[in-house]
Amino acid sequence: MESTKKFEELKKLETKNNEISPEEDKKIDLMRSSLTVLQEQEDNNISVKEVGDDLMLRRFLRARDGDVEKATSMFVKYLSWRKSFVPNGSISASEVAKDLNQNKMFMQGFDKQGRPITVGLAGRHFHLKGGIEDYKRYVVYFLDKVISRMPSGQEKFVFIGDLDGWGYANIDIRACLGALTVLQDFYPERLGKLFIVNAPYIFMMVWKMITPFIDNNTKKKIIFVEKKDIKATLLEDIEENQLPDVYGGKLSLVSIQDA
């Protein structure tokens, strides 16, 4: 009975999330026209079949504040990146095994808007040999997993960045910037909200170095939560039966590879 009720609620949210304003609809048509022209140009590998649905184009449009030219340019760069970085269409677990072995990313439950809940335990992340490109592949693996779990029509996810136990050994600014690049440039408007919990004082020094690289749209979605307020704050967006048990809820965390 509870699962049926949850499904009905998610369907209502799906309808709401699918709504595109008349103004956005016109701009999306302009984007499609521009992409068709680019496809017809010589030495251009853009395929109309890869363009995706209106919701996908809308995400890029919103990421560029409704500017059709900038949104189209951003989308073209995404198509080119996807072809070269994910040539097989997806990242396999074997390609990112070292990061998966750190068991630091989890996914479980949905918030009140039907967005998948994800958790990152930063205290388990340690710099690995292999370079920043390997870590970016791990980020793509994670994001694609999350997106595959979204209800039809849902576009965003919620992330809880838990810094409990995080210290000098976990500092990896290149990884942070790499993850930001992937999220902001190639998965725009996918992040619904980011809760940062259990942040130690030392993290704020690193945060000051990272902040200039975070775009304004992303900054608006970031919330620092004091330790004493974690459960109460999360319950504003997440029902207790969907909240991870480590924050006082009723669901056990599931590692991203097992989700």
PDB file of N, CA and C in Angstrom, residues 148-213:
ATOM      1  N   SER A 148      19.804   6.924 -14.021  1.00  0.00           N
ATOM      2  CA  SER A 148      19.069   5.723 -14.438  1.00  0.00           C
ATOM      3  C   SER A 148      18.011   5.326 -13.400  1.00  0.00           C
ATOM      4  N   ARG A 149      18.167   5.819 -12.182  1.00  0.00           N
ATOM      5  CA  ARG A 149      17.232   5.480 -11.107  1.00  0.00           C
ATOM      6  C   ARG A 149      16.124   6.518 -10.950  1.00  0.00           C
ATOM      7  N   MET A 150      16.219   7.616 -11.669  1.00  0.00           N
ATOM      8  CA  MET A 150      15.208   8.659 -11.552  1.00  0.00           C
ATOM      9  C   MET A 150      13.877   8.200 -12.134  1.00  0.00           C
ATOM     10  N   PRO A 151      12.760   8.532 -11.465  1.00  0.00           N
ATOM     11  CA  PRO A 151      11.448   8.231 -12.044  1.00  0.00           C
ATOM     12  C   PRO A 151      11.303   8.965 -13.364  1.00  0.00           C
ATOM     13  N   SER A 152      10.496   8.448 -14.261  1.00  0.00           N
ATOM     14  CA  SER A 152      10.276   9.090 -15.544  1.00  0.00           C
ATOM     15  C   SER A 152       9.813  10.525 -15.346  1.00  0.00           C
ATOM     16  N   GLY A 153      10.495  11.462 -16.009  1.00  0.00           N
ATOM     17  CA  GLY A 153      10.129  12.870 -15.888  1.00  0.00           C
ATOM     18  C   GLY A 153      10.922  13.620 -14.840  1.00  0.00           C
ATOM     19  N   GLN A 154      11.532  12.898 -13.896  1.00  0.00           N
ATOM     20  CA  GLN A 154      12.350  13.553 -12.874  1.00  0.00           C
ATOM     21  C   GLN A 154      13.727  13.837 -13.470  1.00  0.00           C
ATOM     22  N   GLU A 155      14.302  14.969 -13.105  1.00  0.00           N
ATOM     23  CA  GLU A 155      15.574  15.379 -13.700  1.00  0.00           C
ATOM     24  C   GLU A 155      16.695  15.587 -12.696  1.00  0.00           C
ATOM     25  N   LYS A 156      16.362  15.727 -11.422  1.00  0.00           N
ATOM     26  CA  LYS A 156      17.369  16.129 -10.447  1.00  0.00           C
ATOM     27  C   LYS A 156      17.555  15.095  -9.344  1.00  0.00           C
ATOM     28  N   PHE A 157      18.673  15.230  -8.641  1.00  0.00           N
ATOM     29  CA  PHE A 157      18.947  14.378  -7.491  1.00  0.00           C
ATOM     30  C   PHE A 157      19.406  15.239  -6.321  1.00  0.00           C
ATOM     31  N   VAL A 158      19.335  14.669  -5.141  1.00  0.00           N
ATOM     32  CA  VAL A 158      19.788  15.337  -3.915  1.00  0.00           C
ATOM     33  C   VAL A 158      21.077  14.658  -3.459  1.00  0.00           C
ATOM     34  N   PHE A 159      22.046  15.455  -3.049  1.00  0.00           N
ATOM     35  CA  PHE A 159      23.322  14.897  -2.599  1.00  0.00           C
ATOM     36  C   PHE A 159      23.626  15.357  -1.185  1.00  0.00           C
ATOM     37  N   ILE A 160      23.985  14.409  -0.337  1.00  0.00           N
ATOM     38  CA  ILE A 160      24.422  14.717   1.031  1.00  0.00           C
ATOM     39  C   ILE A 160      25.923  14.470   1.087  1.00  0.00           C
ATOM     40  N   GLY A 161      26.678  15.531   1.175  1.00  0.00           N
ATOM     41  CA  GLY A 161      28.129  15.419   1.270  1.00  0.00           C
ATOM     42  C   GLY A 161      28.531  15.377   2.732  1.00  0.00           C
ATOM     43  N   ASP A 162      28.905  14.194   3.204  1.00  0.00           N
ATOM     44  CA  ASP A 162      29.216  13.986   4.618  1.00  0.00           C
ATOM     45  C   ASP A 162      30.725  14.014   4.825  1.00  0.00           C
ATOM     46  N   LEU A 163      31.206  14.994   5.603  1.00  0.00           N
ATOM     47  CA  LEU A 163      32.645  15.144   5.831  1.00  0.00           C
ATOM     48  C   LEU A 163      33.086  14.627   7.198  1.00  0.00           C
ATOM     49  N   ASP A 164      32.300  13.764   7.784  1.00  0.00           N
ATOM     50  CA  ASP A 164      32.678  13.175   9.065  1.00  0.00           C
ATOM     51  C   ASP A 164      33.984  12.386   8.895  1.00  0.00           C
ATOM     52  N   GLY A 165      34.992  12.688   9.705  1.00  0.00           N
ATOM     53  CA  GLY A 165      36.270  12.000   9.622  1.00  0.00           C
ATOM     54  C   GLY A 165      37.197  12.513   8.535  1.00  0.00           C
ATOM     55  N   TRP A 166      36.770  13.559   7.825  1.00  0.00           N
ATOM     56  CA  TRP A 166      37.575  14.116   6.736  1.00  0.00           C
ATOM     57  C   TRP A 166      38.740  14.924   7.308  1.00  0.00           C
ATOM     58  N   GLY A 167      39.936  14.728   6.733  1.00  0.00           N
ATOM     59  CA  GLY A 167      41.111  15.447   7.236  1.00  0.00           C
ATOM     60  C   GLY A 167      42.139  15.681   6.137  1.00  0.00           C
ATOM     61  N   TYR A 168      43.370  15.974   6.536  1.00  0.00           N
ATOM     62  CA  TYR A 168      44.427  16.301   5.579  1.00  0.00           C
ATOM     63  C   TYR A 168      44.629  15.197   4.550  1.00  0.00           C
ATOM     64  N   ALA A 169      44.531  13.939   4.983  1.00  0.00           N
ATOM     65  CA  ALA A 169      44.773  12.819   4.079  1.00  0.00           C
ATOM     66  C   ALA A 169      43.734  12.725   2.970  1.00  0.00           C
ATOM     67  N   ASN A 170      42.579  13.374   3.179  1.00  0.00           N
ATOM     68  CA  ASN A 170      41.491  13.295   2.198  1.00  0.00           C
ATOM     69  C   ASN A 170      41.455  14.482   1.240  1.00  0.00           C
ATOM     70  N   ILE A 171      42.314  15.472   1.476  1.00  0.00           N
ATOM     71  CA  ILE A 171      42.302  16.660   0.619  1.00  0.00           C
ATOM     72  C   ILE A 171      42.705  16.289  -0.808  1.00  0.00           C
ATOM     73  N   ASP A 172      41.836  16.594  -1.754  1.00  0.00           N
ATOM     74  CA  ASP A 172      42.091  16.285  -3.162  1.00  0.00           C
ATOM     75  C   ASP A 172      41.371  17.344  -4.001  1.00  0.00           C
ATOM     76  N   ILE A 173      41.974  18.518  -4.081  1.00  0.00           N
ATOM     77  CA  ILE A 173      41.342  19.644  -4.766  1.00  0.00           C
ATOM     78  C   ILE A 173      41.129  19.356  -6.246  1.00  0.00           C
ATOM     79  N   ARG A 174      42.066  18.670  -6.870  1.00  0.00           N
ATOM     80  CA  ARG A 174      41.916  18.340  -8.291  1.00  0.00           C
ATOM     81  C   ARG A 174      40.680  17.482  -8.518  1.00  0.00           C
ATOM     82  N   ALA A 175      40.425  16.550  -7.612  1.00  0.00           N
ATOM     83  CA  ALA A 175      39.243  15.698  -7.731  1.00  0.00           C
ATOM     84  C   ALA A 175      37.972  16.517  -7.572  1.00  0.00           C
ATOM     85  N   CYS A 176      37.982  17.445  -6.626  1.00  0.00           N
ATOM     86  CA  CYS A 176      36.812  18.313  -6.410  1.00  0.00           C
ATOM     87  C   CYS A 176      36.518  19.144  -7.657  1.00  0.00           C
ATOM     88  N   LEU A 177      37.554  19.740  -8.216  1.00  0.00           N
ATOM     89  CA  LEU A 177      37.375  20.571  -9.403  1.00  0.00           C
ATOM     90  C   LEU A 177      36.981  19.721 -10.615  1.00  0.00           C
ATOM     91  N   GLY A 178      37.520  18.510 -10.684  1.00  0.00           N
ATOM     92  CA  GLY A 178      37.157  17.615 -11.772  1.00  0.00           C
ATOM     93  C   GLY A 178      35.690  17.233 -11.713  1.00  0.00           C
ATOM     94  N   ALA A 179      35.203  16.939 -10.508  1.00  0.00           N
ATOM     95  CA  ALA A 179      33.797  16.587 -10.326  1.00  0.00           C
ATOM     96  C   ALA A 179      32.903  17.773 -10.673  1.00  0.00           C
ATOM     97  N   LEU A 180      33.325  18.966 -10.277  1.00  0.00           N
ATOM     98  CA  LEU A 180      32.563  20.179 -10.597  1.00  0.00           C
ATOM     99  C   LEU A 180      32.465  20.392 -12.101  1.00  0.00           C
ATOM    100  N   THR A 181      33.584  20.192 -12.789  1.00  0.00           N
ATOM    101  CA  THR A 181      33.608  20.368 -14.240  1.00  0.00           C
ATOM    102  C   THR A 181      32.618  19.438 -14.920  1.00  0.00           C
ATOM    103  N   VAL A 182      32.634  18.172 -14.531  1.00  0.00           N
ATOM    104  CA  VAL A 182      31.722  17.196 -15.128  1.00  0.00           C
ATOM    105  C   VAL A 182      30.275  17.564 -14.839  1.00  0.00           C
ATOM    106  N   LEU A 183      29.992  17.888 -13.579  1.00  0.00           N
ATOM    107  CA  LEU A 183      28.617  18.196 -13.186  1.00  0.00           C
ATOM    108  C   LEU A 183      28.082  19.450 -13.862  1.00  0.00           C
ATOM    109  N   GLN A 184      28.870  20.515 -13.842  1.00  0.00           N
ATOM    110  CA  GLN A 184      28.393  21.804 -14.351  1.00  0.00           C
ATOM    111  C   GLN A 184      28.406  21.901 -15.873  1.00  0.00           C
ATOM    112  N   ASP A 185      29.400  21.303 -16.510  1.00  0.00           N
ATOM    113  CA  ASP A 185      29.534  21.443 -17.963  1.00  0.00           C
ATOM    114  C   ASP A 185      28.745  20.393 -18.739  1.00  0.00           C
ATOM    115  N   PHE A 186      28.604  19.198 -18.160  1.00  0.00           N
ATOM    116  CA  PHE A 186      28.020  18.098 -18.935  1.00  0.00           C
ATOM    117  C   PHE A 186      26.750  17.499 -18.335  1.00  0.00           C
ATOM    118  N   TYR A 187      26.447  17.843 -17.091  1.00  0.00           N
ATOM    119  CA  TYR A 187      25.213  17.387 -16.460  1.00  0.00           C
ATOM    120  C   TYR A 187      24.490  18.589 -15.825  1.00  0.00           C
ATOM    121  N   PRO A 188      24.268  19.635 -16.604  1.00  0.00           N
ATOM    122  CA  PRO A 188      23.660  20.850 -16.031  1.00  0.00           C
ATOM    123  C   PRO A 188      22.241  20.603 -15.523  1.00  0.00           C
ATOM    124  N   GLU A 189      21.898  21.298 -14.464  1.00  0.00           N
ATOM    125  CA  GLU A 189      20.552  21.235 -13.888  1.00  0.00           C
ATOM    126  C   GLU A 189      20.154  19.828 -13.460  1.00  0.00           C
ATOM    127  N   ARG A 190      21.148  19.024 -13.103  1.00  0.00           N
ATOM    128  CA  ARG A 190      20.862  17.696 -12.553  1.00  0.00           C
ATOM    129  C   ARG A 190      20.855  17.729 -11.021  1.00  0.00           C
ATOM    130  N   LEU A 191      21.690  18.582 -10.447  1.00  0.00           N
ATOM    131  CA  LEU A 191      21.741  18.696  -8.992  1.00  0.00           C
ATOM    132  C   LEU A 191      20.551  19.499  -8.497  1.00  0.00           C
ATOM    133  N   GLY A 192      19.768  18.887  -7.600  1.00  0.00           N
ATOM    134  CA  GLY A 192      18.632  19.598  -7.032  1.00  0.00           C
ATOM    135  C   GLY A 192      19.016  20.354  -5.774  1.00  0.00           C
ATOM    136  N   LYS A 193      19.776  19.691  -4.916  1.00  0.00           N
ATOM    137  CA  LYS A 193      20.215  20.326  -3.675  1.00  0.00           C
ATOM    138  C   LYS A 193      21.415  19.556  -3.135  1.00  0.00           C
ATOM    139  N   LEU A 194      22.350  20.292  -2.538  1.00  0.00           N
ATOM    140  CA  LEU A 194      23.533  19.687  -1.927  1.00  0.00           C
ATOM    141  C   LEU A 194      23.591  20.095  -0.465  1.00  0.00           C
ATOM    142  N   PHE A 195      23.474  19.096   0.414  1.00  0.00           N
ATOM    143  CA  PHE A 195      23.632  19.323   1.846  1.00  0.00           C
ATOM    144  C   PHE A 195      25.058  18.945   2.222  1.00  0.00           C
ATOM    145  N   ILE A 196      25.784  19.854   2.849  1.00  0.00           N
ATOM    146  CA  ILE A 196      27.118  19.545   3.359  1.00  0.00           C
ATOM    147  C   ILE A 196      27.022  19.433   4.870  1.00  0.00           C
ATOM    148  N   VAL A 197      27.308  18.237   5.375  1.00  0.00           N
ATOM    149  CA  VAL A 197      27.160  17.974   6.812  1.00  0.00           C
ATOM    150  C   VAL A 197      28.490  17.544   7.416  1.00  0.00           C
ATOM    151  N   ASN A 198      28.623  17.770   8.722  1.00  0.00           N
ATOM    152  CA  ASN A 198      29.801  17.367   9.494  1.00  0.00           C
ATOM    153  C   ASN A 198      31.101  17.963   8.939  1.00  0.00           C
ATOM    154  N   ALA A 199      31.035  19.194   8.464  1.00  0.00           N
ATOM    155  CA  ALA A 199      32.227  19.824   7.886  1.00  0.00           C
ATOM    156  C   ALA A 199      33.168  20.317   8.988  1.00  0.00           C
ATOM    157  N   PRO A 200      34.424  19.847   9.014  1.00  0.00           N
ATOM    158  CA  PRO A 200      35.394  20.322  10.003  1.00  0.00           C
ATOM    159  C   PRO A 200      35.924  21.692   9.592  1.00  0.00           C
ATOM    160  N   TYR A 201      36.550  22.366  10.504  1.00  0.00           N
ATOM    161  CA  TYR A 201      37.060  23.709  10.242  1.00  0.00           C
ATOM    162  C   TYR A 201      38.053  23.720   9.086  1.00  0.00           C
ATOM    163  N   ILE A 202      38.903  22.704   9.016  1.00  0.00           N
ATOM    164  CA  ILE A 202      39.926  22.665   7.966  1.00  0.00           C
ATOM    165  C   ILE A 202      39.298  22.645   6.576  1.00  0.00           C
ATOM    166  N   PHE A 203      38.104  22.081   6.472  1.00  0.00           N
ATOM    167  CA  PHE A 203      37.453  22.011   5.163  1.00  0.00           C
ATOM    168  C   PHE A 203      37.126  23.399   4.620  1.00  0.00           C
ATOM    169  N   MET A 204      36.850  24.339   5.514  1.00  0.00           N
ATOM    170  CA  MET A 204      36.465  25.678   5.072  1.00  0.00           C
ATOM    171  C   MET A 204      37.617  26.368   4.330  1.00  0.00           C
ATOM    172  N   MET A 205      38.850  26.019   4.664  1.00  0.00           N
ATOM    173  CA  MET A 205      39.996  26.577   3.949  1.00  0.00           C
ATOM    174  C   MET A 205      40.027  26.045   2.512  1.00  0.00           C
ATOM    175  N   VAL A 206      39.729  24.766   2.368  1.00  0.00           N
ATOM    176  CA  VAL A 206      39.670  24.163   1.036  1.00  0.00           C
ATOM    177  C   VAL A 206      38.478  24.717   0.264  1.00  0.00           C
ATOM    178  N   TRP A 207      37.370  24.919   0.977  1.00  0.00           N
ATOM    179  CA  TRP A 207      36.144  25.428   0.345  1.00  0.00           C
ATOM    180  C   TRP A 207      36.381  26.792  -0.298  1.00  0.00           C
ATOM    181  N   LYS A 208      37.166  27.632   0.346  1.00  0.00           N
ATOM    182  CA  LYS A 208      37.459  28.954  -0.191  1.00  0.00           C
ATOM    183  C   LYS A 208      38.213  28.852  -1.517  1.00  0.00           C
ATOM    184  N   MET A 209      38.982  27.787  -1.682  1.00  0.00           N
ATOM    185  CA  MET A 209      39.735  27.599  -2.918  1.00  0.00           C
ATOM    186  C   MET A 209      38.830  27.072  -4.031  1.00  0.00           C
ATOM    187  N   ILE A 210      37.808  26.334  -3.661  1.00  0.00           N
ATOM    188  CA  ILE A 210      36.909  25.709  -4.633  1.00  0.00           C
ATOM    189  C   ILE A 210      35.791  26.648  -5.075  1.00  0.00           C
ATOM    190  N   THR A 211      35.303  27.467  -4.151  1.00  0.00           N
ATOM    191  CA  THR A 211      34.131  28.318  -4.392  1.00  0.00           C
ATOM    192  C   THR A 211      34.185  29.139  -5.684  1.00  0.00           C
ATOM    193  N   PRO A 212      35.332  29.754  -6.041  1.00  0.00           N
ATOM    194  CA  PRO A 212      35.357  30.554  -7.279  1.00  0.00           C
ATOM    195  C   PRO A 212      35.022  29.761  -8.536  1.00  0.00           C
ATOM    196  N   PHE A 213      35.135  28.437  -8.479  1.00  0.00           N
ATOM    197  CA  PHE A 213      34.870  27.609  -9.651  1.00  0.00           C
ATOM    198  C   PHE A 213      33.426  27.091  -9.695  1.00  0.00           C
TER     199      PHE A 213
END
